Coordinates of C-alpha atoms and ligand atoms in Angstrom, one line a residue:
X1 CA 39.4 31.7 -41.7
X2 CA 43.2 32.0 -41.6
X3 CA 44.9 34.1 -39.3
X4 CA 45.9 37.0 -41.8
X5 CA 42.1 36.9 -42.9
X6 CA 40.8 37.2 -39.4
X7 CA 43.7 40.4 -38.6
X8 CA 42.8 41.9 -41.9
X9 CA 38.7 41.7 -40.9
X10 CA 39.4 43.0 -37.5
X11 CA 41.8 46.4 -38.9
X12 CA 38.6 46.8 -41.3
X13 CA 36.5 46.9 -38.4
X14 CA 38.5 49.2 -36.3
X15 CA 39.3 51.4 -39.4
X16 CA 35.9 51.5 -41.0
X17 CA 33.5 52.8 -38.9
X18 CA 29.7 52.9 -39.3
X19 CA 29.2 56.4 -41.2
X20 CA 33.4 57.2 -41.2
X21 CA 33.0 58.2 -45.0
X22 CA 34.7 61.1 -46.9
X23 CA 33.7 64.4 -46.3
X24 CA 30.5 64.5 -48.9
X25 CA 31.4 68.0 -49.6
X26 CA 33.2 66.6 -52.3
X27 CA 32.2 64.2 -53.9
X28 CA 33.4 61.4 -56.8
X29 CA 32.1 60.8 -59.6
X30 CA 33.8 58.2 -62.1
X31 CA 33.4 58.6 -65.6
X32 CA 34.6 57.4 -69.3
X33 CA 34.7 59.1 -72.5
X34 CA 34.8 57.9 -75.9
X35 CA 36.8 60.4 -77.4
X36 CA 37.2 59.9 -81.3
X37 CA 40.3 61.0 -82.4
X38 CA 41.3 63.7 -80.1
X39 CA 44.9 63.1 -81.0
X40 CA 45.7 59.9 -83.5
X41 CA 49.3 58.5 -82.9
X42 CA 50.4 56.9 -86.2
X43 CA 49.8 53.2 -84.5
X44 CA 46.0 54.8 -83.5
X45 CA 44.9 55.6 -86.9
X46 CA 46.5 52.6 -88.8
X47 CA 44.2 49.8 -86.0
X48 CA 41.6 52.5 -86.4
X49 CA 41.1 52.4 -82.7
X50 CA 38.8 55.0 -80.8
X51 CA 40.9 56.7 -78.0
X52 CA 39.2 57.2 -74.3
X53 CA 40.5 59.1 -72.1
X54 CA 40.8 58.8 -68.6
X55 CA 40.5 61.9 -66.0
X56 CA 39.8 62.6 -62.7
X57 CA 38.4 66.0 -61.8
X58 CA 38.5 67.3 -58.4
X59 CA 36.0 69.8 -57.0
X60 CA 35.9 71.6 -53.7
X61 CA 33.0 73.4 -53.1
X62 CA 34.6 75.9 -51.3
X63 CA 37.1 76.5 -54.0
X64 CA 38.0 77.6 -57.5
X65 CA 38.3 74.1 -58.7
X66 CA 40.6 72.6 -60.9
X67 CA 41.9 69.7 -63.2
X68 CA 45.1 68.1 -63.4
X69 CA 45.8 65.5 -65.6
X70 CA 47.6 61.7 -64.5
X71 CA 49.9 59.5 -66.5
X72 CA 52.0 56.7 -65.2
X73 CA 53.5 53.3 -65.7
X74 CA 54.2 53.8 -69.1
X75 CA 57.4 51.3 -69.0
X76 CA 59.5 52.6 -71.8
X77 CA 61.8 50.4 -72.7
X78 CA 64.7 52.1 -74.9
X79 CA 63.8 52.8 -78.1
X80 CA 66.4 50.6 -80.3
X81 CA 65.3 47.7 -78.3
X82 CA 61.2 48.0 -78.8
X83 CA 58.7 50.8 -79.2
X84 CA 56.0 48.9 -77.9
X85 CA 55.4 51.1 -75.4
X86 CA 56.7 54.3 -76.2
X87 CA 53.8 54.8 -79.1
X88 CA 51.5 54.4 -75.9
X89 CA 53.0 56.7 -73.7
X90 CA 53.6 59.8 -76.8
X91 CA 49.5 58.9 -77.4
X92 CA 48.5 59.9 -73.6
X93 CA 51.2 62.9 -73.7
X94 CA 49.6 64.0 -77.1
X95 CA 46.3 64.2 -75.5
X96 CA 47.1 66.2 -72.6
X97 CA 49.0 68.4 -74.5
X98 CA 45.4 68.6 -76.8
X99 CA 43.6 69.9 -73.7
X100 CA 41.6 72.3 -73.9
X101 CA 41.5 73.8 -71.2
X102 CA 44.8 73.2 -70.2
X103 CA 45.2 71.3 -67.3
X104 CA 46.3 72.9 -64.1
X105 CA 49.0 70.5 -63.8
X106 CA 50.4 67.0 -64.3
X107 CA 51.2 64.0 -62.1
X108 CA 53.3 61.9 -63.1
X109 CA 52.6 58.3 -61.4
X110 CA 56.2 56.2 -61.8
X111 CA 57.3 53.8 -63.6
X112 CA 58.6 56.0 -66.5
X113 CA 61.2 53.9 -67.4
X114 CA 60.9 50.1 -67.6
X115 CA 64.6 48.7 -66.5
X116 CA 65.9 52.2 -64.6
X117 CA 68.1 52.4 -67.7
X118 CA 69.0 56.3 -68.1
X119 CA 68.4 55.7 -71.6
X120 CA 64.6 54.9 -70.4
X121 CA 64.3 58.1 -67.9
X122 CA 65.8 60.3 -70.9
X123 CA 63.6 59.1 -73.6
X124 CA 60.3 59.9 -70.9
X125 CA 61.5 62.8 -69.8
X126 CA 61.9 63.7 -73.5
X127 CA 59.2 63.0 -74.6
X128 CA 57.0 65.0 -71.5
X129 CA 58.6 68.0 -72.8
X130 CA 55.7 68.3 -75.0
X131 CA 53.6 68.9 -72.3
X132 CA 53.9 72.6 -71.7
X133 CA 52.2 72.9 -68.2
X134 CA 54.0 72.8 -64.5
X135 CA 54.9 69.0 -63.8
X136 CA 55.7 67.1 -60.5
X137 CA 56.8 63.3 -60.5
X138 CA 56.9 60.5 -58.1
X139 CA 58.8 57.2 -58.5
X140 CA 58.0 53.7 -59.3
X141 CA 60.3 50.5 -58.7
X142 CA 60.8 50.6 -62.3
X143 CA 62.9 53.4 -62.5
X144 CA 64.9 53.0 -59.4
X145 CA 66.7 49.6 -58.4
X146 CA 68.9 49.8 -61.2
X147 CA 70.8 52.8 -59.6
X148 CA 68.8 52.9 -56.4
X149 CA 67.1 56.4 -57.6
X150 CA 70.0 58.2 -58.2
X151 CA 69.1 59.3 -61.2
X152 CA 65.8 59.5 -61.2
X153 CA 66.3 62.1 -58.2
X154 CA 68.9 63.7 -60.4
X155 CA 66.6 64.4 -63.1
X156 CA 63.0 64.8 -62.1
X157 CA 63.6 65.5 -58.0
X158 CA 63.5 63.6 -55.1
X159 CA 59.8 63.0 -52.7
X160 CA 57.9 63.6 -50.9
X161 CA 57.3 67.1 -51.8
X162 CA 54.4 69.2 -51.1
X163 CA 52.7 72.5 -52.7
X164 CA 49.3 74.2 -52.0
X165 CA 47.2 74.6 -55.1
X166 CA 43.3 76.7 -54.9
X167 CA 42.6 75.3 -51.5
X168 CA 44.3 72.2 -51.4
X169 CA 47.7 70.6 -50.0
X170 CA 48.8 68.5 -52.5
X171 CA 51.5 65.4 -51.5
X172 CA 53.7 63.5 -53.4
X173 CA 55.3 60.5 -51.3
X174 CA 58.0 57.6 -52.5
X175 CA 56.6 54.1 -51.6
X176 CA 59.1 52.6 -53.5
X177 CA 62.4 53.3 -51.8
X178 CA 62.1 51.2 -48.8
X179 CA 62.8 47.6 -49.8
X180 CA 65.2 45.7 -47.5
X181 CA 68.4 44.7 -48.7
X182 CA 67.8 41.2 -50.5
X183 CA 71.1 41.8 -53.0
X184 CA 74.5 42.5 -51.1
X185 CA 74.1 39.3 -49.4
X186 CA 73.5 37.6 -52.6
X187 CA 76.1 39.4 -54.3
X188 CA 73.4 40.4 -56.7
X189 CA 74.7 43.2 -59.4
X190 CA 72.2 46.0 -60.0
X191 CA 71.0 45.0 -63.0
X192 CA 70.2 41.7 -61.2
X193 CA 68.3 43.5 -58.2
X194 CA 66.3 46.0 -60.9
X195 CA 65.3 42.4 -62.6
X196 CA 64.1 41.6 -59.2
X197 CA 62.1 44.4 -58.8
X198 CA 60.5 44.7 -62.0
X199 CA 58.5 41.7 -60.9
X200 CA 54.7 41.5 -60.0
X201 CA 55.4 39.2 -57.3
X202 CA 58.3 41.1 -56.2
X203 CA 60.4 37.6 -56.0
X204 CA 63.0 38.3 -54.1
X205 CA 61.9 41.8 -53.1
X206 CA 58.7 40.9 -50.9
X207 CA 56.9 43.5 -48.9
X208 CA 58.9 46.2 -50.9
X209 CA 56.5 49.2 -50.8
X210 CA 56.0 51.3 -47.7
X211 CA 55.9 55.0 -46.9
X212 CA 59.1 54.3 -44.2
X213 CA 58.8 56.1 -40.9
X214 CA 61.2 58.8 -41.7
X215 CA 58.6 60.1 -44.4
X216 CA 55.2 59.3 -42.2
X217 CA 56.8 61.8 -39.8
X218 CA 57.3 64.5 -42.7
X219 CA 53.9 63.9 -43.7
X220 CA 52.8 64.3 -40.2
X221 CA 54.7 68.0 -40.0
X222 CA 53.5 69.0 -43.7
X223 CA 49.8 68.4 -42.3
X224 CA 50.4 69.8 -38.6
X225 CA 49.9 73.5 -40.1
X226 CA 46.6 72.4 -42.5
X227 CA 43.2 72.8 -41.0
X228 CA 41.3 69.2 -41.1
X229 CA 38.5 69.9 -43.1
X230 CA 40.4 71.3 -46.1
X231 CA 40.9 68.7 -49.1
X232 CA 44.2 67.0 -49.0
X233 CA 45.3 64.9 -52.4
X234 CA 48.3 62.2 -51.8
X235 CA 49.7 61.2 -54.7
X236 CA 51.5 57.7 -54.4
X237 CA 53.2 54.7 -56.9
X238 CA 51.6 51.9 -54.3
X239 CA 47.8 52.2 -53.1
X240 CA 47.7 53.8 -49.3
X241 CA 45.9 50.6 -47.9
X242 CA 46.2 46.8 -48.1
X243 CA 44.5 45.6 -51.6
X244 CA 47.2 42.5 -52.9
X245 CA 50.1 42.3 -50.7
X246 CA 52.0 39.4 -52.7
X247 CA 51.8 41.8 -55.9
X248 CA 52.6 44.6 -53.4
X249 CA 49.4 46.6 -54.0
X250 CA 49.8 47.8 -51.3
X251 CA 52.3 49.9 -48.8
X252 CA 53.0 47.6 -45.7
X253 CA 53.0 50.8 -43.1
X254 CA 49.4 51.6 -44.6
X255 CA 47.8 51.5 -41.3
X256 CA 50.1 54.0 -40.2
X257 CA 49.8 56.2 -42.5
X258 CA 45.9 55.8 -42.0
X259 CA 46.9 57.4 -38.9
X260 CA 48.8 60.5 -39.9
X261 CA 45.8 61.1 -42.2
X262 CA 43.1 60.2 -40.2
X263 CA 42.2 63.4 -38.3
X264 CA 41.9 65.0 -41.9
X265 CA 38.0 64.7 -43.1
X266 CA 38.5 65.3 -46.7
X267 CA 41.8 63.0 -48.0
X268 CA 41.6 61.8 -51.6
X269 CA 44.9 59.0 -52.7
X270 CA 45.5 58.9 -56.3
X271 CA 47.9 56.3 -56.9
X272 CA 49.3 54.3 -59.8
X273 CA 51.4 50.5 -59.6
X274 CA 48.0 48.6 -60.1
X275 CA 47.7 49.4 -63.9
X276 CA 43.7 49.3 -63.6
X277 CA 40.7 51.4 -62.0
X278 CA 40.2 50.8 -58.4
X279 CA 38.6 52.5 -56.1
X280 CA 38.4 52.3 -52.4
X281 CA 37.1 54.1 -49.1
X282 CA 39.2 53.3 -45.6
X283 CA 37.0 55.9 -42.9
X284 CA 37.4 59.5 -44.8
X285 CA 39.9 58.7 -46.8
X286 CA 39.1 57.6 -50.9
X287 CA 41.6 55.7 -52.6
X288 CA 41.4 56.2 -56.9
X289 CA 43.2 53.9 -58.7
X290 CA 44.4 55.0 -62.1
X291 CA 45.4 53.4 -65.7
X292 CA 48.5 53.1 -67.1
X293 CA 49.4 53.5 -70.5
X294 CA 52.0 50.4 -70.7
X295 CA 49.6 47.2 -70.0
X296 CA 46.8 46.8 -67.8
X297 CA 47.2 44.3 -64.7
X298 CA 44.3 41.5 -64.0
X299 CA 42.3 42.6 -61.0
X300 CA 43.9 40.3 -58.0
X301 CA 42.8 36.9 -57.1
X302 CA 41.7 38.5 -53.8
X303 CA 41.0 42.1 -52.1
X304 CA 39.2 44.2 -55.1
X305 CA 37.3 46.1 -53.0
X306 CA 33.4 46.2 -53.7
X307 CA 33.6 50.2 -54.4
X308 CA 35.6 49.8 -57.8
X309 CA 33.6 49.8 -60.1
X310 CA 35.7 46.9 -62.4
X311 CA 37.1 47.4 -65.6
X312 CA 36.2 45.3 -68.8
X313 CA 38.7 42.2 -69.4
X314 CA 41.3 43.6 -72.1
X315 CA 41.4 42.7 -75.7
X316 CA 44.4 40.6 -75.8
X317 CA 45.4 41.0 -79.7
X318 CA 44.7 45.5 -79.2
X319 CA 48.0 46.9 -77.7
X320 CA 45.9 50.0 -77.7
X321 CA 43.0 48.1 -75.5
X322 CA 43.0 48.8 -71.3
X323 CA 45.7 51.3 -70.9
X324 CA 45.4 54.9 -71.0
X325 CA 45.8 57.9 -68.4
X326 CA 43.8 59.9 -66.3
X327 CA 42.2 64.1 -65.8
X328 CA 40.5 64.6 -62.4
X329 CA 39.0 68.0 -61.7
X330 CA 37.9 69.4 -58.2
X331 CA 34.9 71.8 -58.2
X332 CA 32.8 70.6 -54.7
X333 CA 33.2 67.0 -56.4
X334 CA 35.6 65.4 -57.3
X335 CA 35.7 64.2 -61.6
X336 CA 37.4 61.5 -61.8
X337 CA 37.8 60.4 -65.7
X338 CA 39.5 57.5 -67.4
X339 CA 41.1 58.1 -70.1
X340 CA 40.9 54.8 -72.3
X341 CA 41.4 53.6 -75.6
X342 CA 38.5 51.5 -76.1
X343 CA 34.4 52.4 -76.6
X344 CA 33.7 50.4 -73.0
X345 CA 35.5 50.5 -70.0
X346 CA 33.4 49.7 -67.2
X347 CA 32.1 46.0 -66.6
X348 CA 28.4 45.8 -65.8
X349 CA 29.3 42.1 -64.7
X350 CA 32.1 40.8 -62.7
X351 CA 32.8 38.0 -64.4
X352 CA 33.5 40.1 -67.6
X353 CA 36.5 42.0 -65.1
X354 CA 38.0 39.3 -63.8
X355 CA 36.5 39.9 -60.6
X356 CA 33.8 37.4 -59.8
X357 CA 33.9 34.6 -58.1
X358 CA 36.8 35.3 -55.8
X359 CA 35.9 32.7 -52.9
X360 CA 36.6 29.6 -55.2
X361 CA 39.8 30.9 -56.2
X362 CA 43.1 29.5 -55.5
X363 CA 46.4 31.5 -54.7
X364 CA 49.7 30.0 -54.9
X365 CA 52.2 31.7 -53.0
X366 CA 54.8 34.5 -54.3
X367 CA 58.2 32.5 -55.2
X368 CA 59.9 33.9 -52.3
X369 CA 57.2 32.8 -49.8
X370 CA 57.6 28.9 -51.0
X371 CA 59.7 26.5 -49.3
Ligands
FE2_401 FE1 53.8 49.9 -63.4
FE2_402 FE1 55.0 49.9 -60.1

């Protein structure tokens, strides 16, 4: 066992305790839908596809309950250039729009744009506007190392932010922000960096993602005042907790945020980045990993925890296949739904997810590790 493999056992250990699960009073339950035709984009009806959606429904017991919808990583590239992904992205927007009931709100995930071209961030926010309902934002590295945020913070706000909606605290944090300089030395321009970034690797950018210590002690004031049994969402880019560090799923502070959020019994991270459903529990906090509309991600070499429940390998030759977004509703459980554009999304066998057989597999190191 290597020495990174025998640290990440013991932090399990320490971190997982026997019975340290989240507070049952609400509690998950992951579903699909095989929605025919709720909205058909003009791309939809000519492959004839069947859209599923994807939606994650939280429920308190002790409150009103509610449902919010999720979309991220839809990558838009401008529109001259391709629309590959922009048909994708006005599909998922269509379909929350369509919702009936309205959701109480949506989440966007990051990655709007695919190059932090302005032109990218416009044409997204553009096309949200059909979305009528209130809607907060996080960022993803996507739309931010071209210009270093500025004007993604110009346009759709800067995080971490905080509200209170029907008995929760709701969080959204930037894990994407924190990269260490790897450009002025290099004299990189920023269209060089954002190419960098936009990466699954990370190349040049390594351990990128990270909550920073600045914003773990915001987080640790916005929670002082909120009693610990009361449900607490934390919206994120990058999962809260260590799944693929070399593709950065992952924030590299994650054990310190564990901290801030530890005394809190009921702590649910929704989070976006991995471009596939994953699911994870570190003591009483869950950890939902949602679709994005763009392309799905293969599930990692190594570190898919044994809680997701994996979804089916991807159709290469159906743009329309493993991408999607997601509704979650709160009612005393917690709905989690993925929205997907295909009849099956779960895989009843690992091997059919990529998953399987993950001692026998090989990794090569990220290009910036090498020698
Ligand atoms: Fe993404
Ligand atoms: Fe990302």
């Amino acid at each position: 066992m290597s020495e990174r493999e025998r640290i990440r056992r013991e932090i399990d250990r320490a971190l997982r305790a026997p019975g340290d699960r989240p507070d049952p009073a609400t509690s998950i339950t992951r579903r699909t839908f095989l929605h025919k035709s709720l909205v058909y984009g003009a791309g939809a009806a000519a492959c004839g596809l069947f859209p599923t959606l994807s939606t994650l429904e939280l429920a308190f017991a002790q409150g009103a309950g509610f449902t919010f919808a999720w979309i991220s990583d839809t990558h838009l590239y401008p529109k001259e250039l391709n629309t590959r992904f922009v048909e994708k992205a006005q599909r998922a927007i269509k379909e929350v729009a369509a919702m009936d009931p309205a959701p109480d709100f949506l989440i966007f995930g990051g990655d709007l744009a695919q190059l932090g071209d302005p032109v990218e961030l416009r044409l997204g926010a553009d096309l949200l506007k059909d979305i009528k309902v209130k809607k907060v934002f996080i960022p993803g590295e996507h739309d931010w190392y071209l210009d270093m945020g500025a004007t993604w913070n110009k346009m759709f706000g800067a995080a971490p932010w905080s509200f209170d909606h029907k008995g929760v605290r709701v969080i959204g944090l930037d894990t994407i922000s924190h990269a260490e300089d790897f450009w002025t030395a290099r004299k990189m321009s920023a269209k060089e960096r954002m190419g960098n970034m936009a990466t699954l690797d990370g190349t040049l950018g390594g351990a990128w993602a990270a909550v920073g210590a600045e914003q773990l002690k915001w987080l640790n004031s916005t929670l002082a005042s909120w009693p610990k049994d009361k449900p607490v969402v934390v919206f994120t880019h990058n999962p809260l907790w260590e799944c693929y560090a070399p593709w950065n799923f992952w924030v590299r502070d994650w054990r310190e945020a564990h901290e801030v959020l530890k005394p809190f019994s009921n702590v649910t991270n929704i989070h976006g980045h991995v471009h596939q459903p994953l699911y994870n529990e570190i003591g009483k906090m869950r950890s939902i990993g949602m679709l994005a509309t763009s392309w799905p991600w293969p599930y990692a070499p190594e570190g898919v925890p044994p809680l997701t429940k994996p979804m089916i390998r991807v159709d290469p030759g159906d743009p329309f296949d493993g991408v999607g977004w997601g509704k979650i509703a709160f009612s005393g459980r917690i709905d989690a739904q993925y929205m997907m554009w295909r009849k099956e999304v779960f895989s009843d066998t690992p091997w059919d997810s990529g998953t399987g057989d993950n001692d026998n597999q090989v990794l090569s190191p990220r290009i910036a590790d090498r020698p």
